[in-house]
XYZ file of C-alpha atoms in Angstrom:
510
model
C 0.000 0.000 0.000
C 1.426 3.196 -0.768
C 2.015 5.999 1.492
C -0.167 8.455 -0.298
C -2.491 7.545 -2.740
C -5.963 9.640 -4.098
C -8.622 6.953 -5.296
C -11.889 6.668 -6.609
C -14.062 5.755 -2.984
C -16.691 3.044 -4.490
C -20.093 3.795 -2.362
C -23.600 4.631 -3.445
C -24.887 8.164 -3.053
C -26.674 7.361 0.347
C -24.788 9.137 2.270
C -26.732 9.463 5.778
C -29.271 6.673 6.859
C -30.169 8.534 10.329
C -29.962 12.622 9.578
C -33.603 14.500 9.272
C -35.288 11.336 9.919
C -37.799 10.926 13.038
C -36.496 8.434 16.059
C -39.292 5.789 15.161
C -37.718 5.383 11.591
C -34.305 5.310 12.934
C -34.924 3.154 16.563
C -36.298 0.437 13.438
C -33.203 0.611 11.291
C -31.023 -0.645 14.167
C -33.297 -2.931 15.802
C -33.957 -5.170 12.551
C -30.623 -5.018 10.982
C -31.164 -5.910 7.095
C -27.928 -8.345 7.142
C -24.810 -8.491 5.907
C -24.618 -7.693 1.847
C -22.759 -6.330 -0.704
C -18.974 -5.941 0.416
C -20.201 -6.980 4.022
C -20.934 -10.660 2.362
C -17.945 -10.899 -0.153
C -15.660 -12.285 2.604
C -16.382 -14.490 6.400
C -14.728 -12.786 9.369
C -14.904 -13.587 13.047
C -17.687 -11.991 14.875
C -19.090 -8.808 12.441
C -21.635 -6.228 13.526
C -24.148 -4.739 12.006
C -23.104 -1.855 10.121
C -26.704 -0.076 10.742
C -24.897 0.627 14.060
C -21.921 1.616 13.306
C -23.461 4.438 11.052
C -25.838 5.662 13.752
C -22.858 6.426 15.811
C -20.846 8.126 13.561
C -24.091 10.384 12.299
C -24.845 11.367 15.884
C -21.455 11.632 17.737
C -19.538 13.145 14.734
C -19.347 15.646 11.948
C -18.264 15.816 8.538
C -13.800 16.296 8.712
C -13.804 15.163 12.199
C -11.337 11.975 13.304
C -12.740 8.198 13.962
C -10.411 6.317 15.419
C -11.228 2.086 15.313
C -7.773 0.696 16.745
C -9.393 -2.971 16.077
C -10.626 -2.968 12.417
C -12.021 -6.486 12.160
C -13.478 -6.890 9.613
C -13.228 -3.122 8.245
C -16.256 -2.807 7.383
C -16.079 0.621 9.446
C -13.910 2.365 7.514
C -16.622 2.818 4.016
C -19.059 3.623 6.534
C -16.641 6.773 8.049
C -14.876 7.979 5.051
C -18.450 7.950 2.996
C -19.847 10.374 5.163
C -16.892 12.369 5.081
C -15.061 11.548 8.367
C -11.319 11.117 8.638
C -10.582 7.405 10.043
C -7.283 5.860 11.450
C -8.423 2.130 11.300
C -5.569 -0.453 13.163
C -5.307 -4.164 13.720
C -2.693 -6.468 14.122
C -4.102 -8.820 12.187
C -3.080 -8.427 8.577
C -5.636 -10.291 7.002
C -8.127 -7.275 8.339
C -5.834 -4.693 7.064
C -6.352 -6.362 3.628
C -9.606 -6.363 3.771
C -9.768 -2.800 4.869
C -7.570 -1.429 2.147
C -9.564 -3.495 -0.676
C -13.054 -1.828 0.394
C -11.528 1.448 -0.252
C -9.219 0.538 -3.582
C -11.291 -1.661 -5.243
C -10.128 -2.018 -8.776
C -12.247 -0.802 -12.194
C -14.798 -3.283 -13.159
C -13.075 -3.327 -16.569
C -9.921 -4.465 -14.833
C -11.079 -7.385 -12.865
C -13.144 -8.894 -15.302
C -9.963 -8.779 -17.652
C -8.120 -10.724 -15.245
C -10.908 -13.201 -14.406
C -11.472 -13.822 -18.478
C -7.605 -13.898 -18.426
C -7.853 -16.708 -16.044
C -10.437 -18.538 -17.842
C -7.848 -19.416 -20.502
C -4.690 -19.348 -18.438
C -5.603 -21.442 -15.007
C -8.972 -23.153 -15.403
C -7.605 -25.330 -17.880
C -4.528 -26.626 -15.858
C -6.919 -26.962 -12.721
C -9.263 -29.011 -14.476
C -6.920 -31.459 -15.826
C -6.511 -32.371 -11.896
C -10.184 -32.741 -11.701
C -10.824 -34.579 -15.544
C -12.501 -38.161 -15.295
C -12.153 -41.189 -17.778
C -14.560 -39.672 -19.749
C -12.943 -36.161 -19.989
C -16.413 -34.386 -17.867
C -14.804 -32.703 -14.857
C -15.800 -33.438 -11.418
C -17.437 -30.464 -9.289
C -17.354 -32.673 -5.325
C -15.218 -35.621 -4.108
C -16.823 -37.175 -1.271
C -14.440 -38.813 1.690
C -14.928 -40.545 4.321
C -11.502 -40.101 6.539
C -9.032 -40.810 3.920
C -11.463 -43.176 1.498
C -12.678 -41.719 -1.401
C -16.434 -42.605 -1.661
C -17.772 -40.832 -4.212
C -17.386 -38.479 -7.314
C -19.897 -35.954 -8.322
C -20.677 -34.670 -11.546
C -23.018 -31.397 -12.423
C -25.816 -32.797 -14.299
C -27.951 -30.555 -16.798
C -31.015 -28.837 -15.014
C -30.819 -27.015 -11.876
C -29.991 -29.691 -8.638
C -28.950 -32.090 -11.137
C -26.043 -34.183 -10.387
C -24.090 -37.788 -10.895
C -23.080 -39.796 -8.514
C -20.649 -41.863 -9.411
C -17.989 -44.638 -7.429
C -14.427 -43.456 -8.166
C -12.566 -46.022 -10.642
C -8.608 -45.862 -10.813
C -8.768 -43.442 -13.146
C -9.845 -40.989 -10.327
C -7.812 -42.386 -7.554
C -4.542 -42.613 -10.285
C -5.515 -38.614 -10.636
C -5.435 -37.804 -7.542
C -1.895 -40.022 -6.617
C -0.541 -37.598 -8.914
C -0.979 -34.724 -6.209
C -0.507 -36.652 -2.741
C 2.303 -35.329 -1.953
C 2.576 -32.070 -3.422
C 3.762 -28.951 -1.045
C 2.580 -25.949 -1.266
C 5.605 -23.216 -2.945
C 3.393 -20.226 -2.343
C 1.624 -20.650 0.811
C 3.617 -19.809 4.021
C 2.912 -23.069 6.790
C 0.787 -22.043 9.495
C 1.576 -21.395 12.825
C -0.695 -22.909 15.242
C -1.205 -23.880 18.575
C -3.117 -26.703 20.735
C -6.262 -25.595 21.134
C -9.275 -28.135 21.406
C -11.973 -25.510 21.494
C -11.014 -24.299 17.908
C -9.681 -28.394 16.915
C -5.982 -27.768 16.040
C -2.750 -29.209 17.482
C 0.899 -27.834 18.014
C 2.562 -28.495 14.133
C -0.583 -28.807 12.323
C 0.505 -28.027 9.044
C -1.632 -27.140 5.289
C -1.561 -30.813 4.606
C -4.382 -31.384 7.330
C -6.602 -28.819 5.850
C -5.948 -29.508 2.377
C -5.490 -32.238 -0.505
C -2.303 -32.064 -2.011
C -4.481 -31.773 -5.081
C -6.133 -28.699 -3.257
C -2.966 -27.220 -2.387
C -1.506 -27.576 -6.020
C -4.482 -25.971 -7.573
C -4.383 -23.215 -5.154
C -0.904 -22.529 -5.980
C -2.099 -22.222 -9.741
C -4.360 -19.464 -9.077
C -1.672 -17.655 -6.542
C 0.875 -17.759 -9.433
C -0.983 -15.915 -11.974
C -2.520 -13.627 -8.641
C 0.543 -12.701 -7.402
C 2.088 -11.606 -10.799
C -0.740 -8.536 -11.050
C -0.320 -5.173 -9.766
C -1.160 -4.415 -6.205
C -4.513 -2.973 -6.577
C -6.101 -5.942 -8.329
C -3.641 -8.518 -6.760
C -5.401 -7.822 -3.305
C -8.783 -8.156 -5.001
C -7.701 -11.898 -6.873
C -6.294 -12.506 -3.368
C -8.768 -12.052 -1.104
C -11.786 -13.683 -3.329
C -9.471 -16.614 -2.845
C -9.172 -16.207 0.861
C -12.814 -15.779 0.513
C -13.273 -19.065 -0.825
C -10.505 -20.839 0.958
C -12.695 -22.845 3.359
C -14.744 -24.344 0.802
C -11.493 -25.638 -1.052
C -10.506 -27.521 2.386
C -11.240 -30.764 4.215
C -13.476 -28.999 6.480
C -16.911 -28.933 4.365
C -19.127 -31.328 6.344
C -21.427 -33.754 4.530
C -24.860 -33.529 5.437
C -26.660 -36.457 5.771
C -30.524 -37.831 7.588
C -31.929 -34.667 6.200
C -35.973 -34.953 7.733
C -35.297 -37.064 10.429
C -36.992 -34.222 12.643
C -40.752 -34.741 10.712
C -40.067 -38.879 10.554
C -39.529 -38.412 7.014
C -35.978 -39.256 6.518
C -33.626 -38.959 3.213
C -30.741 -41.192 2.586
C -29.385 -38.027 -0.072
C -26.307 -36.504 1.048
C -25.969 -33.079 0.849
C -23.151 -30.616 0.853
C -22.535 -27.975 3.495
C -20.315 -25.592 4.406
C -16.745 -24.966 6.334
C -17.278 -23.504 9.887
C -15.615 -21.103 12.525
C -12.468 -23.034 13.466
C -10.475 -25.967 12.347
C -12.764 -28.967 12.698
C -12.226 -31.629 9.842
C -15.170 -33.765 9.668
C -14.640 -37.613 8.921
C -16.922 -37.689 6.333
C -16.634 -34.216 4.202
C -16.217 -32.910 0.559
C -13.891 -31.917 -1.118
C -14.859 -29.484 -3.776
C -13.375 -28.344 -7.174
C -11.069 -25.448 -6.211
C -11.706 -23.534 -9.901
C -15.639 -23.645 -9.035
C -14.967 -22.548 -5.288
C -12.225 -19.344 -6.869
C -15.048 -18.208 -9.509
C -18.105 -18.218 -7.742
C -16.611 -15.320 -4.930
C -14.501 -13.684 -7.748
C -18.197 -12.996 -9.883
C -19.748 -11.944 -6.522
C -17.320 -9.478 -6.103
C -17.573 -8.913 -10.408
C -20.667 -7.852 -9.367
C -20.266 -5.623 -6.418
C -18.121 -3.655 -8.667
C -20.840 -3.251 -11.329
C -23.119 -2.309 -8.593
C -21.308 0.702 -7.682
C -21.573 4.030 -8.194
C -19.026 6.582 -9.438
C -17.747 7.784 -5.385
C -15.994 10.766 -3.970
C -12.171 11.265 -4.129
C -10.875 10.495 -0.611
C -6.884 9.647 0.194
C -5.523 6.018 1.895
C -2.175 6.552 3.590
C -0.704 3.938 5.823
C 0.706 6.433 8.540
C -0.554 9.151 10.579
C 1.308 12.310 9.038
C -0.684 12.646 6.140
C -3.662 12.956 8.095
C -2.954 15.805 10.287
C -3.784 19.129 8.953
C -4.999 17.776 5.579
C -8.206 18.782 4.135
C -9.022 15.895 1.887
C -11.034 12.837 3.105
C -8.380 10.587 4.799
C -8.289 7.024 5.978
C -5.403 5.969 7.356
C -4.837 2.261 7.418
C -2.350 0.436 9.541
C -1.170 -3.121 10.716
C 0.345 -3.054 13.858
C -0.001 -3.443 17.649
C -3.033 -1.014 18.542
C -1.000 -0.082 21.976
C 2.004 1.036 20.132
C 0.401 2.706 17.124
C -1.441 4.451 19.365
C 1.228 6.461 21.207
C 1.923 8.252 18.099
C -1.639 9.787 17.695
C -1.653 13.440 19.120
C -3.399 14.299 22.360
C -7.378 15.255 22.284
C -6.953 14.640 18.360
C -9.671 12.118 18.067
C -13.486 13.237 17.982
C -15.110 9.568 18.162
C -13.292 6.014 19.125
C -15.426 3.537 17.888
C -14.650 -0.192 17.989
C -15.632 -3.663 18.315
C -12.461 -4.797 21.015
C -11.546 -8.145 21.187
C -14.176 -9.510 23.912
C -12.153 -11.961 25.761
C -12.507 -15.238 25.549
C -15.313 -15.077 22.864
C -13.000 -15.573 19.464
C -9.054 -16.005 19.118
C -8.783 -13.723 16.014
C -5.631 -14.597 15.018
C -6.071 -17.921 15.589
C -8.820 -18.241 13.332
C -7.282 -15.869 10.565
C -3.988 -17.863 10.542
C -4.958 -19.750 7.123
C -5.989 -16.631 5.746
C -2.762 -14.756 6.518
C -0.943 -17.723 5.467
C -2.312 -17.884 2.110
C -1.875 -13.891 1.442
C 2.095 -14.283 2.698
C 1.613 -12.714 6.048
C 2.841 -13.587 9.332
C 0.986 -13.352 12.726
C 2.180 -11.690 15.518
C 0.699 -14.012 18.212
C 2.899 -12.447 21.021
C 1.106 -9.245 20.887
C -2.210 -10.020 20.166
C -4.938 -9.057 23.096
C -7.483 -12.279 23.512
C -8.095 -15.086 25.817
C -6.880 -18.174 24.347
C -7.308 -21.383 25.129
C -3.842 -22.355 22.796
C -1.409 -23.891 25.309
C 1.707 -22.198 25.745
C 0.014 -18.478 24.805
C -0.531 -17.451 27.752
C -3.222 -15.365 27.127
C -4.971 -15.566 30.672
C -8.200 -13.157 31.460
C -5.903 -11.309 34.025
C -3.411 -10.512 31.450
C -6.315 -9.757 28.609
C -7.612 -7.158 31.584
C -4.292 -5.194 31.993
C -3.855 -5.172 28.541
C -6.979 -4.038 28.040
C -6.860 -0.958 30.739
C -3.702 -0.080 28.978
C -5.678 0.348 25.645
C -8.514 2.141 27.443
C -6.179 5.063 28.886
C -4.824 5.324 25.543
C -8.006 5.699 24.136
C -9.198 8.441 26.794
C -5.483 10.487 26.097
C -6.639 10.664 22.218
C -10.082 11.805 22.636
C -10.949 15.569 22.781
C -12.789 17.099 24.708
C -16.305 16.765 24.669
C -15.273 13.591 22.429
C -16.600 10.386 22.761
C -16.123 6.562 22.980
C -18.005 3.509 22.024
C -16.950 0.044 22.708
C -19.166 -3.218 21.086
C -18.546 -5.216 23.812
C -20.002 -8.425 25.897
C -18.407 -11.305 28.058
C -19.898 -14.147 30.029
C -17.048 -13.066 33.755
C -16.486 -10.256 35.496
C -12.913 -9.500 35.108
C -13.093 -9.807 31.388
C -15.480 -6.406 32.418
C -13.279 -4.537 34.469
C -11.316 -2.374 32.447
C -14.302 -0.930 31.097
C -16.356 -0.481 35.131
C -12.977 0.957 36.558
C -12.536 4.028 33.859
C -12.058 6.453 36.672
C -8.917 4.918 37.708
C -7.584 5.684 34.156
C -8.652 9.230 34.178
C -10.683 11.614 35.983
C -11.821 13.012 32.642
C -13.971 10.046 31.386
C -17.790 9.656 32.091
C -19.972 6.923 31.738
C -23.017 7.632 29.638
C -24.879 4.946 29.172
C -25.197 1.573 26.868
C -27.949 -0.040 24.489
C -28.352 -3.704 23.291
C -27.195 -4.547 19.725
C -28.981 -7.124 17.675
C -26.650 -9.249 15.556
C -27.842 -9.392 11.432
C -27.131 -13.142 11.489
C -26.954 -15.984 13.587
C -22.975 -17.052 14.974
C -21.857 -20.779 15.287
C -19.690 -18.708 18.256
C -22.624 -16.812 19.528
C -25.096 -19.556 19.239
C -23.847 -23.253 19.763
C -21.287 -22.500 22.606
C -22.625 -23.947 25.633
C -23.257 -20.456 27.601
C -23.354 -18.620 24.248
C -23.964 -15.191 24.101
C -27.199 -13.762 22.088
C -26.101 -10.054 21.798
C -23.616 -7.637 22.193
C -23.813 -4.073 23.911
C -22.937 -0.461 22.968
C -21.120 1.140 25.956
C -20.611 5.142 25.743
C -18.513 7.171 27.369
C -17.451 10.934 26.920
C -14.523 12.980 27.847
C -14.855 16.024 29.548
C -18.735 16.453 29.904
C -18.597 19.225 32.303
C -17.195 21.437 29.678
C -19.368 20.947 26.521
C -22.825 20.389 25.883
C -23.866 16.620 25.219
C -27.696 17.266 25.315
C -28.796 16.508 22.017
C -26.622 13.717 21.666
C -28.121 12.357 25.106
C -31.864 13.509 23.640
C -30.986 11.026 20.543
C -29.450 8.092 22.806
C -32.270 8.512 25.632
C -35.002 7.768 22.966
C -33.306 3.976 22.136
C -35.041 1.054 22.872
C -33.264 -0.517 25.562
C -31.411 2.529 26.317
C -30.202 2.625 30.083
C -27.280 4.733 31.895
C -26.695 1.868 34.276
C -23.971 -0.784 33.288
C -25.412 -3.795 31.489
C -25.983 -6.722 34.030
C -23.779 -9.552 33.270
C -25.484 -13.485 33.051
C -22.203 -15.402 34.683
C -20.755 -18.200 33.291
């Protein structure tokens, strides 16, 4: 990413969803999120929000050339929302596949560029992959069904919609896929990971028990001819891939007893879909890695058709360019939230508005590990802030909450006066809670103003099949400095929330 660069900002011309409209209209748009789509669907990250709030916040606690500061982008989806409306953003995370995906929703390529590289692909890769994939008969196979390390089945796309062949792999197919067994990966860096049974991965797990050597192979096909385009649409190949990494892998379950809830039960096996963590199901597909690459890459063909011609704005990836500029800035940066931090000016920052990591609730990095693998990027597990279950992190809650009080008094030194903070926030234990209940021994300038419940758009394995799962997160503000500016009609607005309250949100144990 270059230092300084003025691009085309790809939004529609809605610019406010909450400005001159009545509370009713508003309290409905954030109580029924619509769910995630357009760039919030192109790619799976740990844990997004809704970006209905996210916009409220920035309409009512900011103004048009003000600062928002999100020092844990996630899954970025922030930054369009800030820079759209004309806000300056400084957006950090130590987790480099969310600095990608950051930087791509504000430099996404011409539409006339992509789909010259994905026709260019067409002649130069999908041939090569589908040699790896060609039957006795020359028809390509679209699923490989295994149980453990048998081969059960091959599937071919039949004509008609839900049409398909089933057929019992002959040595033809299992000769074809010898050819691959071994094969190691020359473009995807081995992951790093840890033993952790909550998210099914072991000390020296390596790409080989997540992928087929034919897998791997045809992934390195597409990353050669990826990696040889220029940066711009090189991050937009990559990250469709990234997108569709999961479904490539060992980890897409087989359904199978489909209606055995109404006593009406189906022998047909269906296939379903790779989940949040590592888990490699015995019996599981896997799936043409062409068909998995195209279908993202056209989804996000047609996000970019979608979009209309946007605003000028500037992407730098440090904080000089930012100060005392009057274009549109969003400043972008992978690092250690703590230390980046330090170099942002004192009372600089109208709005901090993030999602923090919430304990124990998701190891990011963890999770993102294939994902930064496959893009070339290494994690930086040391400095991460998260509970983790990984042996040998020692990520404890007690550390998480020091770290985390750390962060918070950095984030009360940036804010100006009369500024304000907003943390997404929930936990199932009281400590993983403190940091945010004892503000007052960070500094005597930070109130407490109150907190509202936020609705997810879409049900989370995390959220939902966790014994002791949570259902919802909550919106904690706070604002520096009250005493000395006037915060009444942002407390008129926040007062007429459902579920409003200016008590602290009462916690449900473990």
């Amino acid at each position: 990413m270059k230092n300084s660069n003025f691009i085309g900002l790809p939004f529609s011309g809605q610019i406010s969803l909450f400005k001159d409209v009545d509370k009713d209209n508003y309290n409905k748009q954030i109580l029924i999120p619509e769910g995630y789509k357009g760039f919030s669907a192109f790619h799976k990250y740990w844990g997004k929000k809704p970006v209905e709030y996210l916009v409220f916040l920035i309409e009512i606690l900011t103004v048009p050339g003000e600062i928002i500061l999100d020092p844990f982008l996630g899954s970025g989806l922030i930054v369009r929302e800030a820079v759209s409306r004309g806000r300056n953003f400084i957006g950090i995370d130590i987790n480099p596949i969310s600095v990608e995906m950051a930087v791509l929703s504000l430099d996404l390529p011409l539409l006339s560029s992509f789909k010259e590289a994905i026709e260019q692909m067409h002649i130069e890769v999908r041939p090569e992959i589908e040699k790896t994939y060609k039957m006795k008969d020359s028809r390509i196979a679209t699923h490989y069904l295994w149980e453990g390390d048998s081969l059960k089945s091959v599937w071919i796309a039949g004509r008609g919609k839900g049409k398909r062949q089933e057929i019992k792999p002959d040595n033809h197919d299992l000769d074809n896929l010898a050819k691959h067994y071994n094969y190691q990966s020359e473009f995807i860096r081995e992951i790093k990971l840890f033993q952790n049974s909550r998210i099914n991965t072991f000390k020296g797990m390596t790409t080989r028990e997540i992928f087929t050597g034919r897998a791997l192979f045809n992934i390195d096909l597409l990353l050669e001819y990826i990696n040889s385009q220029p940066e711009q649409l090189r991050r937009a190949l990559l990250l469709s891939l990234t997108a569709a990494s999961g479904q490539m892998s060992k980890m897409v379950f087989a359904i199978t007893g489909r209606g055995k809830t109404n006593g009406v039960r189906s022998d047909k096996i269906e296939v379903g879909s790779w989940v949040i963590g590592y888990w490699r199901p015995k019996l599981h597909f896997e799936i043409n890695v062409w068909n998995c690459f195209i279908n993202r890459a056209l989804k996000l063909q047609k996000l970019l058709s979608d979009l209309k011609k946007p605003p000028h704005i500037r992407i730098v990836n440090d904080l000089d360019p930012l100060i005392g500029n009057c274009e549109t800035t969003a400043c972008i940066i992978g690092s250690d939230a703590r230390v980046k931090m330090n170099e942002i000016k004192d009372e600089s920052v109208s709005l901090v508005l993030t999602d923090p990591p919430h304990s124990d609730r998701i190891p990011y990095l963890e999770l993102s590990e294939l994902w930064n693998s496959i893009i070339g990027s290494e994690s930086d597990f040391t400095k991460e802030i998260v509970v983790s279950n990984a042996k040998g992190r020692n990520k404890t809650k007690s550390v998480y909450s020091n770290e985390m009080k750390n962060f918070f008094s950095e984030a009360i030194r940036v804010t100006k006066k009369g500024g304000f903070i907003a943390f997404l926030f929930n936990a199932r234990d009281e400590l993983s809670w403190s940091y945010l209940k004892d503000f007052k021994e960070l500094s005597e300038g930070i109130e407490y103003v109150g907190y509202f419940p936020m609705a997810y758009s879409a049900n989370s394995v995390v959220q939902d099949n966790r014994k002791g799962g949570l259902k919802n997160d909550y919106i904690l503000i706070y604002q520096k400095n009250t005493s000395t500016c006037s915060s009444t009609n942002h407390l008129s607005i926040l007062n007429h929330l459902p579920g409003w309250s200016i008590s602290f949100p009462t916690l449900k144990g473990d």
